[in-house]
PDB file of C-alpha atoms in Angstrom:
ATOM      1  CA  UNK A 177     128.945  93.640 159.105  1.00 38.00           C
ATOM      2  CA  UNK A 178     128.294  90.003 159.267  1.00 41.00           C
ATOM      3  CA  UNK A 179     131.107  87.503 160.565  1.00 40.00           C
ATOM      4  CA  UNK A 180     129.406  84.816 158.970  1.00 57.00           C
ATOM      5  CA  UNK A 181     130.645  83.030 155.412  1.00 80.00           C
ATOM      6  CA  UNK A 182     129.057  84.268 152.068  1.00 90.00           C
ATOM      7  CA  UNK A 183     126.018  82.299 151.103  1.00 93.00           C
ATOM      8  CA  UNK A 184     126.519  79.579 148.310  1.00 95.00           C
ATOM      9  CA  UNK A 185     124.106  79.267 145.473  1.00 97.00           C
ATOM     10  CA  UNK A 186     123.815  76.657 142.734  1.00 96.00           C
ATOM     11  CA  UNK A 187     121.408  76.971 139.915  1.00 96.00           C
ATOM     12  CA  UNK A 188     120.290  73.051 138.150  1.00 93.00           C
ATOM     13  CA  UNK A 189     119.433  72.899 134.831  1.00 90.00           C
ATOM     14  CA  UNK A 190     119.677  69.876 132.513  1.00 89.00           C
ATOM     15  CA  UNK A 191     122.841  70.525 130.065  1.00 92.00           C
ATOM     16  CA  UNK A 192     124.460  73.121 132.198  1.00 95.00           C
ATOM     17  CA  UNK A 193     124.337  74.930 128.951  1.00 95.00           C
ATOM     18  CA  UNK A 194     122.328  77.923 128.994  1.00 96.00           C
ATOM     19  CA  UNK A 195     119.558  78.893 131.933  1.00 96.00           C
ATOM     20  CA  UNK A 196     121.936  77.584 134.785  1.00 96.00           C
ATOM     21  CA  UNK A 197     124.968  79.185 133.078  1.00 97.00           C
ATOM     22  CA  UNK A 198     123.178  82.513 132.607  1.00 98.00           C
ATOM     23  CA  UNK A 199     122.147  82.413 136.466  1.00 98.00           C
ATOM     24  CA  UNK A 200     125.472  81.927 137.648  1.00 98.00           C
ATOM     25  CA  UNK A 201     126.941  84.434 135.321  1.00 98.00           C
ATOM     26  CA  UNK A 202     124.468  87.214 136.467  1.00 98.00           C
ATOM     27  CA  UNK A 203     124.768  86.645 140.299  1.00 97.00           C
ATOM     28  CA  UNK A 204     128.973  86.426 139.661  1.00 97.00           C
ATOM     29  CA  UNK A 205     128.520  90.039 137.737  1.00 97.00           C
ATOM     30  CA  UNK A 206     126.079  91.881 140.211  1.00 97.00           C
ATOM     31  CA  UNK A 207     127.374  90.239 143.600  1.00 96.00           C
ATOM     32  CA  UNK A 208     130.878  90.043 142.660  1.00 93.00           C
ATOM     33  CA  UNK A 209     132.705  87.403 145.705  1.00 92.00           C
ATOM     34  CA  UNK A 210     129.731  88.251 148.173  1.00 95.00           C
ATOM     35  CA  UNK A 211     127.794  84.831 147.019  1.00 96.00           C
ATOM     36  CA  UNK A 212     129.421  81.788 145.993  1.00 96.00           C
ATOM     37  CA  UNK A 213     128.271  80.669 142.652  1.00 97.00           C
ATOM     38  CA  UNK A 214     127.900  77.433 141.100  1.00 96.00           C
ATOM     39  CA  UNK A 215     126.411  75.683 138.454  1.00 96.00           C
ATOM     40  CA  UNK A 216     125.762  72.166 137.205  1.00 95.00           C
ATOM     41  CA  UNK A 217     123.563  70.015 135.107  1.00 93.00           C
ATOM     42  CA  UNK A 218     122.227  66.427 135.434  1.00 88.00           C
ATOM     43  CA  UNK A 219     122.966  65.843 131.762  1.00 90.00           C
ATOM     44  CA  UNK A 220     125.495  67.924 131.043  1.00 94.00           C
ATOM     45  CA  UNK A 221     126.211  69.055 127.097  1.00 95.00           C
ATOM     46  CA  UNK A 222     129.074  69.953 125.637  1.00 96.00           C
ATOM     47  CA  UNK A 223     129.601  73.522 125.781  1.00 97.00           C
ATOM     48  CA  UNK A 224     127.406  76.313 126.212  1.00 97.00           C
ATOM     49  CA  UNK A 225     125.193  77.124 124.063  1.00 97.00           C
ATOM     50  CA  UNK A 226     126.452  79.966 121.757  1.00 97.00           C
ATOM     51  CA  UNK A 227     123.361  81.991 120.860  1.00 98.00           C
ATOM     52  CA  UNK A 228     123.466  81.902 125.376  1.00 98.00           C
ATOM     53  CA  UNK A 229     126.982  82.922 125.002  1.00 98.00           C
ATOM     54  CA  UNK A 230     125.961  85.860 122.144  1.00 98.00           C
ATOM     55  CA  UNK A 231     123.069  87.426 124.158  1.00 98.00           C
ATOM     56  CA  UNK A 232     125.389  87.459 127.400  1.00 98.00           C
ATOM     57  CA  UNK A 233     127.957  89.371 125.602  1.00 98.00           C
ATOM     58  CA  UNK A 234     125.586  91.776 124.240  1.00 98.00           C
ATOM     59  CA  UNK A 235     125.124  92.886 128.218  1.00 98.00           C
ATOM     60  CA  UNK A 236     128.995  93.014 128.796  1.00 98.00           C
ATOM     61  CA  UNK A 237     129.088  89.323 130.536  1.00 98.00           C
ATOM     62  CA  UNK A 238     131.412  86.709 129.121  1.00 98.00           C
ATOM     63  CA  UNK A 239     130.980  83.276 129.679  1.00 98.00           C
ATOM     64  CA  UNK A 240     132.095  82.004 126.334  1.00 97.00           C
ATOM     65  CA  UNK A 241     135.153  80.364 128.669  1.00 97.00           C
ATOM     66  CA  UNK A 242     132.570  78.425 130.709  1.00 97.00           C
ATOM     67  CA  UNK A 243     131.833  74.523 130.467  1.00 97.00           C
ATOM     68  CA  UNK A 244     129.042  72.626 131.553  1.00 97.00           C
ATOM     69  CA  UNK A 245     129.542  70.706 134.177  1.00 97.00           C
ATOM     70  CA  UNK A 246     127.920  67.567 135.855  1.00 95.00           C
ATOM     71  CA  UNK A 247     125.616  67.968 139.389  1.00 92.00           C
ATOM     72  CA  UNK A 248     127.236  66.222 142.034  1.00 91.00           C
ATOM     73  CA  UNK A 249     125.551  65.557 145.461  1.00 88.00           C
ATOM     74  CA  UNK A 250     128.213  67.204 147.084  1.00 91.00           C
ATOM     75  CA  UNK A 251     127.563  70.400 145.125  1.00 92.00           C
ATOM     76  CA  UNK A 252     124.137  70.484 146.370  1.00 89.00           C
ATOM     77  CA  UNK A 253     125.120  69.582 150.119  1.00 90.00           C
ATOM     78  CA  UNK A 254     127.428  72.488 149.917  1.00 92.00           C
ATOM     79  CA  UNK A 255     125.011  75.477 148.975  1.00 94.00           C
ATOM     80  CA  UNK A 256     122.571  77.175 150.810  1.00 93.00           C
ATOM     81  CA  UNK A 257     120.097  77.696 147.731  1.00 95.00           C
ATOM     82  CA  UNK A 258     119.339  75.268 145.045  1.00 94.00           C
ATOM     83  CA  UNK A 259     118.233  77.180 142.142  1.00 95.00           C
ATOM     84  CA  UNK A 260     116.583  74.227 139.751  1.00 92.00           C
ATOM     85  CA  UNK A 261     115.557  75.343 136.152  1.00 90.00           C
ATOM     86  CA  UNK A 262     113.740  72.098 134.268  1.00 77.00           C
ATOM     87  CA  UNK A 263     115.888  69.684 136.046  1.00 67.00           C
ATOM     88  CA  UNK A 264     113.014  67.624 137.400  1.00 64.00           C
ATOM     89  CA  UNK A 265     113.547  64.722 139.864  1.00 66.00           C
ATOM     90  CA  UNK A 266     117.360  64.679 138.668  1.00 64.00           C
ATOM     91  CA  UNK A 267     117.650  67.041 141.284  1.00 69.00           C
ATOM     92  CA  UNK A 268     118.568  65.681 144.497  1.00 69.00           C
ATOM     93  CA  UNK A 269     116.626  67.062 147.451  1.00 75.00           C
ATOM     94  CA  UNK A 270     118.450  67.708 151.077  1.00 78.00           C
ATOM     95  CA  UNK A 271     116.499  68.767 154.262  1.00 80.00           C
ATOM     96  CA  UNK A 272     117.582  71.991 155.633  1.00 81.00           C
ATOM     97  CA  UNK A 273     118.448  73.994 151.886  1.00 87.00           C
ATOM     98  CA  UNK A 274     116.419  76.490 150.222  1.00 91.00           C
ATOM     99  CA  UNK A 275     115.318  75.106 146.555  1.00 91.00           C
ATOM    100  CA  UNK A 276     113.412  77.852 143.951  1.00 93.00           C
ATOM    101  CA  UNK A 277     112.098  75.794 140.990  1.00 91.00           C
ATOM    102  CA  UNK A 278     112.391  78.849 138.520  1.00 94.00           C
ATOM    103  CA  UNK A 279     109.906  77.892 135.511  1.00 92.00           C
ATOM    104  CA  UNK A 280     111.264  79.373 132.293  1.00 93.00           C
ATOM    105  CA  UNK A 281     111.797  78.832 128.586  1.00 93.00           C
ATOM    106  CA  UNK A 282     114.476  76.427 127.477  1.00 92.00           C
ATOM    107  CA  UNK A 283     117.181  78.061 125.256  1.00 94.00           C
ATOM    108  CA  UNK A 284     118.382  75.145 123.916  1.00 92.00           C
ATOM    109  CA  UNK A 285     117.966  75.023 119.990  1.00 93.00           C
ATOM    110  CA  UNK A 286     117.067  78.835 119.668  1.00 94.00           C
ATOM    111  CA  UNK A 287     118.549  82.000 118.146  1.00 97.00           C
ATOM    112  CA  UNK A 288     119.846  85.120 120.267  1.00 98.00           C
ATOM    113  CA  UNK A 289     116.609  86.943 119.492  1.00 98.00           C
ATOM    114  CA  UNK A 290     114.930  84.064 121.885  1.00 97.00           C
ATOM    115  CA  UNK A 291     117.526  83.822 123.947  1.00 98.00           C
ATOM    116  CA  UNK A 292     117.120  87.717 125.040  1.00 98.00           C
ATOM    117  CA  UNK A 293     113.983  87.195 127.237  1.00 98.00           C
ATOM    118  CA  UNK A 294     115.043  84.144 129.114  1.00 97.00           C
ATOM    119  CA  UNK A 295     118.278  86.277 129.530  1.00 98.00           C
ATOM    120  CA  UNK A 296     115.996  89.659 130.613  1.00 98.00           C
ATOM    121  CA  UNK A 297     114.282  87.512 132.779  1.00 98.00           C
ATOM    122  CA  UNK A 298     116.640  85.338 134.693  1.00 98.00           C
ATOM    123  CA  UNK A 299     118.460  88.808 134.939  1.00 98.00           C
ATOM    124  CA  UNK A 300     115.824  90.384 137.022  1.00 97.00           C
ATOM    125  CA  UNK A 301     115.379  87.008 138.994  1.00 97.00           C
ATOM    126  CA  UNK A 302     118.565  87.583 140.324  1.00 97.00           C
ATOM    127  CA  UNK A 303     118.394  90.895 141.806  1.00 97.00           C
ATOM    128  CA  UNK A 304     114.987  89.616 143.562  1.00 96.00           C
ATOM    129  CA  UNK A 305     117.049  86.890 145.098  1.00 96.00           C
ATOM    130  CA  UNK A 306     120.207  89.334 146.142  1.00 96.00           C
ATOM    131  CA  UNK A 307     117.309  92.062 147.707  1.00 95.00           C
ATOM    132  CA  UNK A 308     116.119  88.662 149.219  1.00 93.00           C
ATOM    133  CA  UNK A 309     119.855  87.816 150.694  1.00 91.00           C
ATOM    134  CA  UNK A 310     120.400  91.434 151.271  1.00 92.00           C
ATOM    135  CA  UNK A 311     123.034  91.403 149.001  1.00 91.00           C
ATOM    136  CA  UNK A 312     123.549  95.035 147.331  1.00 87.00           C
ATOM    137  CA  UNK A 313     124.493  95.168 143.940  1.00 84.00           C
ATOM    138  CA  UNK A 314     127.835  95.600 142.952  1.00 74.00           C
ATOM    139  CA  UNK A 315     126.495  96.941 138.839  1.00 65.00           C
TER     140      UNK A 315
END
């Protein structure tokens, strides 16, 4: 068994309202306090976006309490993986972390029925990056 502190990830979007929310929620569910989770956005909206909120329900993960909150350097300093998703050059960029630019759909402005494969996708993103970590599963 390692000694050594959890790893820290943070997933970057641009509102902190729907990719970068659904990340976090995922790797909180299936890694349980094993990673430290964060997420941000360099424009942050809001709230989440609801049809994100619906289509996380519908797989038993509620983040319908969760705000979006602003990217601050020292968020970024702090984790060992920067997950960006359409953040661009908002992101800042530190030697020594691990940055994945995950390209996919923005949810913003679309229905659950969109909403589902972005979901389905991030979904199996994250248990690529916990086999990765060799973080087991905890669902």
């Amino acid at each position: 068994m390692s000694t050594s502190a959890a790893p820290s990830v943070l997933f970057v979007c641009v509102h902190n309202a729907g990719r970068s929310q659904m990340g976090a929620a995922f790797l909180t569910h299936l890694a349980g306090d094993r990673v430290q989770v964060r997420s941000a956005g360099s424009a942050p909206a809001d709230a989440v976006n609801a049809a994100v909120v619906e289509a996380m329900a519908e797989v038993g993960i509620d983040i319908s309490a969760e705000t979006p909150k602003v990217l601050t350097v020292e968020a970024v300093q702090s984790s060992d993986v920067v997950i960006t998703m359409g953040c661009g050059d908002a992101c800042p960029y530190f030697p020594g972390k691990r940055y994945l630019d995950w390209k996919l759909a923005d949810p913003a402005g679309q229905g659950v029925a969109a909403v589902r494969p972005i979901r389905d996708e991030i979904e199996q993103r994250i248990r690529g990056l916990l086999t990765e970590l060799g973080i087991e599963t905890a669902a």
